[in-house]
Amino acid sequence: MIWPIVIMCMLLAGIFYMRMTARAAKEESAPDAGLAILDFGRAFPDEAIRAIHATADGKSFFVRLHDGKAGIMLSHGTHYVCHLIEAGNVRVRNAPSGRGLAVHFIDFDYLDATYEFRTPQQAAEVSLWLLGSFQPQSEFTAAPVG
């Protein structure tokens, strides 16, 4: 009589273990933007994030900060490596696909990579952030017509 109960408990433990393993693998393969924002806030508490773009694979996030600076977050399991990009310390080229950027960090070579985005527009916007030339408002005013 005890053997059916033991077998049933072992089957339930096996099912529980397989579900938890599958959930952990799913969470590791799809990083969360909210967790990335929290990790960046812990690394740089005085910086306010204005915009964020994830790469197509979801493993890297680029952020535009309140004062025109930019940052990058790279996923490493359940944690993120956060780096604040200083003006003049990065070189950016268009990737062959047209939807990505080949980025070279002068001060941190291990971050060098080609980052692919979902759309060419996202890649263009991030390239402006990285180059420090993003202007949220135009300096020119429209001349009256007529």
CSV table of N, CA and C in Angstrom, one decimal:
chain,number,residue,atom,x,y,z
A,1,MET,N,0.8,-1.2,0.0
A,1,MET,CA,0.0,0.0,0.0
A,1,MET,C,0.9,1.3,0.0
A,2,ILE,N,2.0,1.2,0.6
A,2,ILE,CA,2.9,2.4,0.7
A,2,ILE,C,3.5,2.7,-0.7
A,3,TRP,N,3.8,1.7,-1.5
A,3,TRP,CA,4.5,1.9,-2.7
A,3,TRP,C,3.8,2.8,-3.7
A,4,PRO,N,2.5,2.6,-3.9
A,4,PRO,CA,1.8,3.6,-4.8
A,4,PRO,C,1.9,5.0,-4.4
A,5,ILE,N,1.9,5.3,-3.1
A,5,ILE,CA,2.0,6.6,-2.5
A,5,ILE,C,3.4,7.2,-2.8
A,6,VAL,N,4.4,6.3,-2.6
A,6,VAL,CA,5.8,6.8,-2.8
A,6,VAL,C,6.0,7.1,-4.3
A,7,ILE,N,5.5,6.2,-5.2
A,7,ILE,CA,5.6,6.4,-6.6
A,7,ILE,C,4.9,7.7,-7.1
A,8,MET,N,3.7,7.9,-6.5
A,8,MET,CA,3.0,9.1,-6.8
A,8,MET,C,3.7,10.4,-6.4
A,9,CYS,N,4.3,10.4,-5.2
A,9,CYS,CA,5.1,11.5,-4.7
A,9,CYS,C,6.3,11.7,-5.6
A,10,MET,N,7.0,10.7,-6.0
A,10,MET,CA,8.1,10.8,-6.9
A,10,MET,C,7.7,11.4,-8.3
A,11,LEU,N,6.6,11.0,-8.8
A,11,LEU,CA,6.1,11.6,-10.1
A,11,LEU,C,5.8,13.0,-9.9
A,12,LEU,N,5.1,13.4,-8.8
A,12,LEU,CA,4.8,14.8,-8.6
A,12,LEU,C,6.0,15.7,-8.4
A,13,ALA,N,7.0,15.1,-7.7
A,13,ALA,CA,8.3,15.9,-7.6
A,13,ALA,C,9.0,16.0,-8.9
A,14,GLY,N,9.0,15.0,-9.7
A,14,GLY,CA,9.6,15.1,-11.1
A,14,GLY,C,8.9,16.1,-12.0
A,15,ILE,N,7.6,16.1,-11.9
A,15,ILE,CA,6.8,17.1,-12.7
A,15,ILE,C,7.1,18.5,-12.2
A,16,PHE,N,7.2,18.7,-10.9
A,16,PHE,CA,7.5,20.0,-10.3
A,16,PHE,C,8.9,20.5,-10.7
A,17,TYR,N,9.9,19.6,-10.7
A,17,TYR,CA,11.2,19.9,-11.1
A,17,TYR,C,11.3,20.3,-12.5
A,18,MET,N,10.6,19.6,-13.4
A,18,MET,CA,10.7,19.9,-14.9
A,18,MET,C,10.0,21.2,-15.1
A,19,ARG,N,8.9,21.5,-14.5
A,19,ARG,CA,8.3,22.8,-14.7
A,19,ARG,C,9.1,24.0,-14.2
A,20,MET,N,9.8,23.8,-13.1
A,20,MET,CA,10.7,24.9,-12.6
A,20,MET,C,11.9,25.1,-13.5
A,21,THR,N,12.4,24.0,-14.0
A,21,THR,CA,13.6,24.1,-14.9
A,21,THR,C,13.2,24.8,-16.2
A,22,ALA,N,12.0,24.5,-16.7
A,22,ALA,CA,11.5,25.1,-17.9
A,22,ALA,C,11.3,26.6,-17.7
A,23,ARG,N,10.7,27.0,-16.6
A,23,ARG,CA,10.4,28.4,-16.2
A,23,ARG,C,11.7,29.1,-16.1
A,24,ALA,N,12.7,28.6,-15.5
A,24,ALA,CA,14.0,29.2,-15.3
A,24,ALA,C,14.7,29.4,-16.7
A,25,ALA,N,14.6,28.5,-17.5
A,25,ALA,CA,15.2,28.6,-18.9
A,25,ALA,C,14.5,29.7,-19.7
A,26,LYS,N,13.2,29.7,-19.5
A,26,LYS,CA,12.4,30.8,-20.3
A,26,LYS,C,12.8,32.2,-19.8
A,27,GLU,N,12.9,32.3,-18.5
A,27,GLU,CA,13.3,33.6,-17.9
A,27,GLU,C,14.7,34.1,-18.3
A,28,GLU,N,15.6,33.1,-18.4
A,28,GLU,CA,16.9,33.4,-18.8
A,28,GLU,C,17.0,33.8,-20.2
A,29,SER,N,16.2,33.2,-21.1
A,29,SER,CA,16.3,33.5,-22.5
A,29,SER,C,15.6,34.8,-22.9
A,30,ALA,N,14.7,35.3,-22.1
A,30,ALA,CA,13.9,36.5,-22.4
A,30,ALA,C,14.1,37.5,-21.3
A,31,PRO,N,15.2,38.3,-21.3
A,31,PRO,CA,15.4,39.2,-20.2
A,31,PRO,C,14.3,40.3,-20.1
A,32,ASP,N,14.1,40.8,-19.0
A,32,ASP,CA,13.0,41.7,-18.7
A,32,ASP,C,13.5,43.2,-18.7
A,33,ALA,N,12.9,44.1,-19.5
A,33,ALA,CA,13.3,45.5,-19.5
A,33,ALA,C,13.1,46.1,-18.2
A,34,GLY,N,12.1,45.8,-17.4
A,34,GLY,CA,11.9,46.4,-16.1
A,34,GLY,C,13.0,46.0,-15.2
A,35,LEU,N,13.5,44.8,-15.2
A,35,LEU,CA,14.6,44.4,-14.4
A,35,LEU,C,15.9,45.1,-14.8
A,36,ALA,N,16.0,45.3,-16.1
A,36,ALA,CA,17.2,46.1,-16.6
A,36,ALA,C,17.2,47.5,-16.1
A,37,ILE,N,16.0,48.2,-16.1
A,37,ILE,CA,15.9,49.5,-15.6
A,37,ILE,C,16.2,49.6,-14.1
A,38,LEU,N,15.8,48.6,-13.4
A,38,LEU,CA,16.1,48.6,-11.9
A,38,LEU,C,17.6,48.4,-11.7
A,39,ASP,N,18.2,47.5,-12.4
A,39,ASP,CA,19.6,47.3,-12.3
A,39,ASP,C,20.4,48.6,-12.7
A,40,PHE,N,20.0,49.3,-13.7
A,40,PHE,CA,20.7,50.5,-14.1
A,40,PHE,C,20.5,51.6,-13.0
A,41,GLY,N,19.3,51.6,-12.5
A,41,GLY,CA,19.1,52.6,-11.4
A,41,GLY,C,19.9,52.3,-10.1
A,42,ARG,N,20.2,51.0,-9.9
A,42,ARG,CA,21.0,50.7,-8.7
A,42,ARG,C,22.5,51.0,-9.0
A,43,ALA,N,22.9,50.8,-10.3
A,43,ALA,CA,24.3,51.1,-10.7
A,43,ALA,C,24.6,52.6,-10.7
A,44,PHE,N,23.6,53.4,-11.3
A,44,PHE,CA,23.7,54.8,-11.4
A,44,PHE,C,22.5,55.5,-10.9
A,45,PRO,N,22.4,55.7,-9.6
A,45,PRO,CA,21.2,56.2,-8.9
A,45,PRO,C,20.9,57.7,-9.3
A,46,ASP,N,21.9,58.4,-9.7
A,46,ASP,CA,21.6,59.8,-10.1
A,46,ASP,C,21.2,60.1,-11.5
A,47,GLU,N,21.1,59.0,-12.3
A,47,GLU,CA,20.8,59.2,-13.7
A,47,GLU,C,19.3,58.8,-14.0
A,48,ALA,N,18.6,59.6,-14.7
A,48,ALA,CA,17.2,59.4,-15.0
A,48,ALA,C,17.1,58.9,-16.4
A,49,ILE,N,16.4,57.8,-16.7
A,49,ILE,CA,16.2,57.2,-18.0
A,49,ILE,C,15.1,57.9,-18.7
A,50,ARG,N,15.3,58.4,-19.9
A,50,ARG,CA,14.2,59.0,-20.7
A,50,ARG,C,13.7,58.0,-21.7
A,51,ALA,N,14.5,57.2,-22.3
A,51,ALA,CA,14.1,56.2,-23.3
A,51,ALA,C,14.9,55.0,-23.3
A,52,ILE,N,14.4,53.9,-23.7
A,52,ILE,CA,15.1,52.6,-23.7
A,52,ILE,C,14.7,51.8,-25.0
A,53,HIS,N,15.7,51.2,-25.6
A,53,HIS,CA,15.5,50.3,-26.8
A,53,HIS,C,16.3,49.0,-26.5
A,54,ALA,N,15.6,47.9,-26.7
A,54,ALA,CA,16.2,46.6,-26.6
A,54,ALA,C,16.7,46.2,-28.0
A,55,THR,N,17.7,45.3,-28.0
A,55,THR,CA,18.2,44.7,-29.2
A,55,THR,C,17.1,43.6,-29.6
A,56,ALA,N,17.3,43.2,-30.9
A,56,ALA,CA,16.3,42.2,-31.4
A,56,ALA,C,16.3,40.9,-30.6
A,57,ASP,N,17.5,40.5,-30.0
A,57,ASP,CA,17.5,39.3,-29.2
A,57,ASP,C,17.1,39.5,-27.8
A,58,GLY,N,17.0,40.7,-27.4
A,58,GLY,CA,16.6,41.1,-26.0
A,58,GLY,C,17.6,40.9,-25.0
A,59,LYS,N,18.9,40.8,-25.4
A,59,LYS,CA,20.0,40.6,-24.4
A,59,LYS,C,20.7,41.9,-24.1
A,60,SER,N,20.5,42.9,-24.8
A,60,SER,CA,21.1,44.2,-24.6
A,60,SER,C,20.1,45.3,-24.6
A,61,PHE,N,20.3,46.3,-23.8
A,61,PHE,CA,19.4,47.5,-23.8
A,61,PHE,C,20.2,48.7,-23.9
A,62,PHE,N,19.8,49.7,-24.7
A,62,PHE,CA,20.5,51.0,-24.8
A,62,PHE,C,19.5,52.0,-24.2
A,63,VAL,N,20.0,52.9,-23.4
A,63,VAL,CA,19.2,53.9,-22.7
A,63,VAL,C,19.7,55.3,-23.1
A,64,ARG,N,18.7,56.2,-23.2
A,64,ARG,CA,19.0,57.6,-23.3
A,64,ARG,C,18.7,58.2,-22.0
A,65,LEU,N,19.6,59.0,-21.4
A,65,LEU,CA,19.5,59.6,-20.1
A,65,LEU,C,19.0,61.0,-20.2
A,66,HIS,N,18.7,61.6,-19.1
A,66,HIS,CA,18.1,62.9,-19.0
A,66,HIS,C,19.0,64.0,-19.5
A,67,ASP,N,20.3,63.9,-19.4
A,67,ASP,CA,21.2,65.0,-19.7
A,67,ASP,C,21.9,64.7,-21.0
A,68,GLY,N,21.3,63.9,-21.9
A,68,GLY,CA,21.9,63.7,-23.2
A,68,GLY,C,22.9,62.5,-23.3
A,69,LYS,N,23.3,62.0,-22.1
A,69,LYS,CA,24.2,60.9,-22.1
A,69,LYS,C,23.5,59.6,-22.5
A,70,ALA,N,24.2,58.5,-22.7
A,70,ALA,CA,23.6,57.2,-23.1
A,70,ALA,C,24.2,56.2,-22.2
A,71,GLY,N,23.6,55.0,-22.2
A,71,GLY,CA,24.1,53.9,-21.4
A,71,GLY,C,23.7,52.6,-22.1
A,72,ILE,N,24.4,51.5,-21.7
A,72,ILE,CA,24.1,50.2,-22.2
A,72,ILE,C,24.0,49.2,-21.1
A,73,MET,N,23.1,48.2,-21.2
A,73,MET,CA,23.0,47.2,-20.3
A,73,MET,C,23.0,45.9,-21.0
A,74,LEU,N,23.9,45.0,-20.6
A,74,LEU,CA,24.0,43.6,-21.2
A,74,LEU,C,23.6,42.6,-20.2
A,75,SER,N,22.7,41.7,-20.7
A,75,SER,CA,22.2,40.6,-19.8
A,75,SER,C,23.2,39.5,-19.6
A,76,HIS,N,23.3,39.2,-18.3
A,76,HIS,CA,24.2,38.0,-17.9
A,76,HIS,C,23.3,37.2,-16.9
A,77,GLY,N,22.5,36.3,-17.5
A,77,GLY,CA,21.6,35.6,-16.7
A,77,GLY,C,20.5,36.4,-16.1
A,78,THR,N,20.4,36.5,-14.8
A,78,THR,CA,19.4,37.3,-14.2
A,78,THR,C,19.9,38.7,-13.7
A,79,HIS,N,21.1,39.0,-14.1
A,79,HIS,CA,21.7,40.3,-13.8
A,79,HIS,C,22.2,41.0,-15.0
A,80,TYR,N,22.4,42.3,-14.9
A,80,TYR,CA,22.8,43.2,-16.0
A,80,TYR,C,24.2,43.9,-15.7
A,81,VAL,N,25.0,43.9,-16.7
A,81,VAL,CA,26.2,44.7,-16.7
A,81,VAL,C,25.8,46.1,-17.2
A,82,CYS,N,26.0,47.1,-16.4
A,82,CYS,CA,25.5,48.5,-16.8
A,82,CYS,C,26.8,49.3,-17.0
A,83,HIS,N,26.7,50.1,-18.1
A,83,HIS,CA,27.9,51.0,-18.5
A,83,HIS,C,27.3,52.3,-18.9
A,84,LEU,N,27.9,53.4,-18.4
A,84,LEU,CA,27.5,54.7,-18.7
A,84,LEU,C,28.5,55.2,-19.8
A,85,ILE,N,28.0,55.6,-21.0
A,85,ILE,CA,28.8,55.9,-22.1
A,85,ILE,C,29.1,57.4,-22.1
A,86,GLU,N,30.4,57.7,-22.0
A,86,GLU,CA,30.8,59.1,-22.0
A,86,GLU,C,31.0,59.6,-23.5
A,87,ALA,N,30.8,60.9,-23.7
A,87,ALA,CA,30.9,61.4,-25.0
A,87,ALA,C,32.3,61.3,-25.5
A,88,GLY,N,32.4,60.8,-26.8
A,88,GLY,CA,33.7,60.7,-27.4
A,88,GLY,C,34.4,59.3,-27.2
A,89,ASN,N,33.8,58.4,-26.4
A,89,ASN,CA,34.4,57.1,-26.1
A,89,ASN,C,33.7,56.0,-26.8
A,90,VAL,N,33.1,56.3,-27.9
A,90,VAL,CA,32.4,55.2,-28.7
A,90,VAL,C,32.5,55.6,-30.2
A,91,ARG,N,32.6,54.5,-31.0
A,91,ARG,CA,32.6,54.7,-32.4
A,91,ARG,C,31.4,53.8,-32.9
A,92,VAL,N,30.7,54.3,-33.9
A,92,VAL,CA,29.5,53.6,-34.3
A,92,VAL,C,29.5,53.5,-35.9
A,93,ARG,N,29.2,52.3,-36.4
A,93,ARG,CA,29.1,52.1,-37.8
A,93,ARG,C,27.8,51.4,-38.1
A,94,ASN,N,27.3,51.5,-39.3
A,94,ASN,CA,26.1,50.8,-39.6
A,94,ASN,C,26.4,49.3,-39.9
A,95,ALA,N,25.6,48.4,-39.4
A,95,ALA,CA,25.8,47.0,-39.6
A,95,ALA,C,25.3,46.7,-41.1
A,96,PRO,N,25.9,45.6,-41.6
A,96,PRO,CA,25.5,45.2,-43.0
A,96,PRO,C,24.0,44.9,-43.2
A,97,SER,N,23.3,44.5,-42.1
A,97,SER,CA,21.9,44.2,-42.2
A,97,SER,C,21.0,45.4,-42.4
A,98,GLY,N,21.5,46.6,-42.0
A,98,GLY,CA,20.7,47.8,-42.1
A,98,GLY,C,19.9,48.0,-40.8
A,99,ARG,N,19.8,47.0,-40.0
A,99,ARG,CA,19.0,47.1,-38.8
A,99,ARG,C,19.8,47.1,-37.5
A,100,GLY,N,21.1,47.3,-37.7
A,100,GLY,CA,22.0,47.2,-36.5
A,100,GLY,C,23.1,48.2,-36.5
A,101,LEU,N,23.9,48.1,-35.5
A,101,LEU,CA,25.0,49.0,-35.3
A,101,LEU,C,26.2,48.2,-34.9
A,102,ALA,N,27.4,48.5,-35.5
A,102,ALA,CA,28.6,47.9,-35.1
A,102,ALA,C,29.3,49.0,-34.2
A,103,VAL,N,29.3,48.6,-32.9
A,103,VAL,CA,29.7,49.6,-31.9
A,103,VAL,C,31.1,49.2,-31.3
A,104,HIS,N,32.0,50.2,-31.3
A,104,HIS,CA,33.3,50.0,-30.7
A,104,HIS,C,33.5,51.0,-29.5
A,105,PHE,N,33.7,50.4,-28.3
A,105,PHE,CA,33.9,51.2,-27.1
A,105,PHE,C,35.4,51.4,-26.9
A,106,ILE,N,35.8,52.6,-26.9
A,106,ILE,CA,37.3,52.9,-26.8
A,106,ILE,C,37.8,52.5,-25.4
A,107,ASP,N,37.0,52.7,-24.3
A,107,ASP,CA,37.4,52.4,-23.0
A,107,ASP,C,37.1,51.0,-22.5
A,108,PHE,N,36.2,50.3,-23.2
A,108,PHE,CA,35.8,48.9,-22.7
A,108,PHE,C,35.6,48.0,-24.0
A,109,ASP,N,36.7,47.4,-24.4
A,109,ASP,CA,36.7,46.6,-25.6
A,109,ASP,C,35.8,45.4,-25.5
A,110,TYR,N,35.6,44.9,-24.3
A,110,TYR,CA,34.7,43.7,-24.2
A,110,TYR,C,33.3,43.9,-24.5
A,111,LEU,N,32.9,45.2,-24.6
A,111,LEU,CA,31.5,45.5,-25.0
A,111,LEU,C,31.3,45.6,-26.5
A,112,ASP,N,32.5,45.6,-27.3
A,112,ASP,CA,32.4,45.7,-28.7
A,112,ASP,C,31.6,44.6,-29.3
A,113,ALA,N,30.6,45.0,-30.2
A,113,ALA,CA,29.8,44.0,-30.8
A,113,ALA,C,29.0,44.6,-31.9
A,114,THR,N,28.3,43.8,-32.7
A,114,THR,CA,27.3,44.3,-33.6
A,114,THR,C,25.9,44.1,-32.9
A,115,TYR,N,25.2,45.1,-32.7
A,115,TYR,CA,23.9,45.0,-32.0
A,115,TYR,C,22.8,45.2,-33.0
A,116,GLU,N,21.9,44.2,-33.2
A,116,GLU,CA,20.8,44.2,-34.1
A,116,GLU,C,19.6,44.7,-33.4
A,117,PHE,N,18.8,45.5,-34.1
A,117,PHE,CA,17.5,46.0,-33.5
A,117,PHE,C,16.4,45.5,-34.3
A,118,ARG,N,15.2,45.7,-33.8
A,118,ARG,CA,14.0,45.2,-34.6
A,118,ARG,C,13.7,46.0,-35.8
A,119,THR,N,14.0,47.3,-35.8
A,119,THR,CA,13.8,48.2,-37.0
A,119,THR,C,15.0,49.1,-37.2
A,120,PRO,N,15.1,49.5,-38.5
A,120,PRO,CA,16.2,50.4,-38.8
A,120,PRO,C,16.0,51.8,-38.1
A,121,GLN,N,14.8,52.2,-37.8
A,121,GLN,CA,14.6,53.4,-37.1
A,121,GLN,C,15.1,53.4,-35.6
A,122,GLN,N,15.0,52.2,-35.0
A,122,GLN,CA,15.5,52.1,-33.6
A,122,GLN,C,17.1,52.2,-33.7
A,123,ALA,N,17.6,51.5,-34.7
A,123,ALA,CA,19.1,51.6,-34.8
A,123,ALA,C,19.6,53.0,-35.1
A,124,ALA,N,18.8,53.7,-35.9
A,124,ALA,CA,19.2,55.1,-36.2
A,124,ALA,C,19.1,56.0,-34.9
A,125,GLU,N,18.0,55.8,-34.2
A,125,GLU,CA,17.8,56.6,-32.9
A,125,GLU,C,18.9,56.3,-31.9
A,126,VAL,N,19.3,55.0,-31.7
A,126,VAL,CA,20.3,54.7,-30.8
A,126,VAL,C,21.7,55.2,-31.2
A,127,SER,N,21.9,55.2,-32.6
A,127,SER,CA,23.2,55.7,-33.0
A,127,SER,C,23.3,57.2,-32.7
A,128,LEU,N,22.2,58.0,-32.8
A,128,LEU,CA,22.2,59.4,-32.4
A,128,LEU,C,22.5,59.5,-30.9
A,129,TRP,N,21.9,58.7,-30.1
A,129,TRP,CA,22.2,58.7,-28.6
A,129,TRP,C,23.7,58.5,-28.4
A,130,LEU,N,24.2,57.5,-29.0
A,130,LEU,CA,25.6,57.1,-28.8
A,130,LEU,C,26.6,58.2,-29.2
A,131,LEU,N,26.2,58.9,-30.3
A,131,LEU,CA,27.1,59.9,-30.8
A,131,LEU,C,26.9,61.2,-30.1
A,132,GLY,N,25.9,61.3,-29.3
A,132,GLY,CA,25.7,62.5,-28.5
A,132,GLY,C,25.2,63.7,-29.3
A,133,SER,N,24.5,63.4,-30.4
A,133,SER,CA,24.0,64.5,-31.2
A,133,SER,C,22.5,64.5,-31.2
A,134,PHE,N,21.9,63.8,-30.3
A,134,PHE,CA,20.4,63.8,-30.3
A,134,PHE,C,19.9,65.1,-29.7
A,135,GLN,N,19.1,65.9,-30.4
A,135,GLN,CA,18.5,67.1,-29.9
A,135,GLN,C,17.0,66.9,-29.8
A,136,PRO,N,16.4,66.8,-28.6
A,136,PRO,CA,15.0,66.6,-28.5
A,136,PRO,C,14.1,67.7,-29.1
A,137,GLN,N,14.6,69.0,-29.1
A,137,GLN,CA,13.9,70.1,-29.7
A,137,GLN,C,14.7,70.8,-30.7
A,138,SER,N,14.1,71.2,-31.7
A,138,SER,CA,14.8,71.9,-32.8
A,138,SER,C,15.2,73.3,-32.3
A,139,GLU,N,16.4,73.7,-32.7
A,139,GLU,CA,16.9,75.1,-32.4
A,139,GLU,C,16.3,76.1,-33.3
A,140,PHE,N,15.7,75.6,-34.4
A,140,PHE,CA,15.2,76.6,-35.4
A,140,PHE,C,13.7,76.8,-35.3
A,141,THR,N,13.3,78.0,-35.5
A,141,THR,CA,11.9,78.3,-35.4
A,141,THR,C,11.4,78.5,-36.9
A,142,ALA,N,10.2,78.1,-37.1
A,142,ALA,CA,9.7,78.2,-38.4
A,142,ALA,C,9.4,79.7,-38.8
A,143,ALA,N,9.9,80.1,-39.9
A,143,ALA,CA,9.7,81.5,-40.4
A,143,ALA,C,8.2,81.6,-40.9
A,144,PRO,N,7.6,82.7,-40.6
A,144,PRO,CA,6.2,82.9,-41.1
A,144,PRO,C,6.2,82.9,-42.6
A,145,VAL,N,5.2,82.2,-43.1
A,145,VAL,CA,5.1,82.1,-44.6
A,145,VAL,C,4.2,83.3,-45.0
A,146,GLY,N,4.6,84.0,-46.1
A,146,GLY,CA,3.7,84.9,-46.7
A,146,GLY,C,4.1,86.3,-46.5
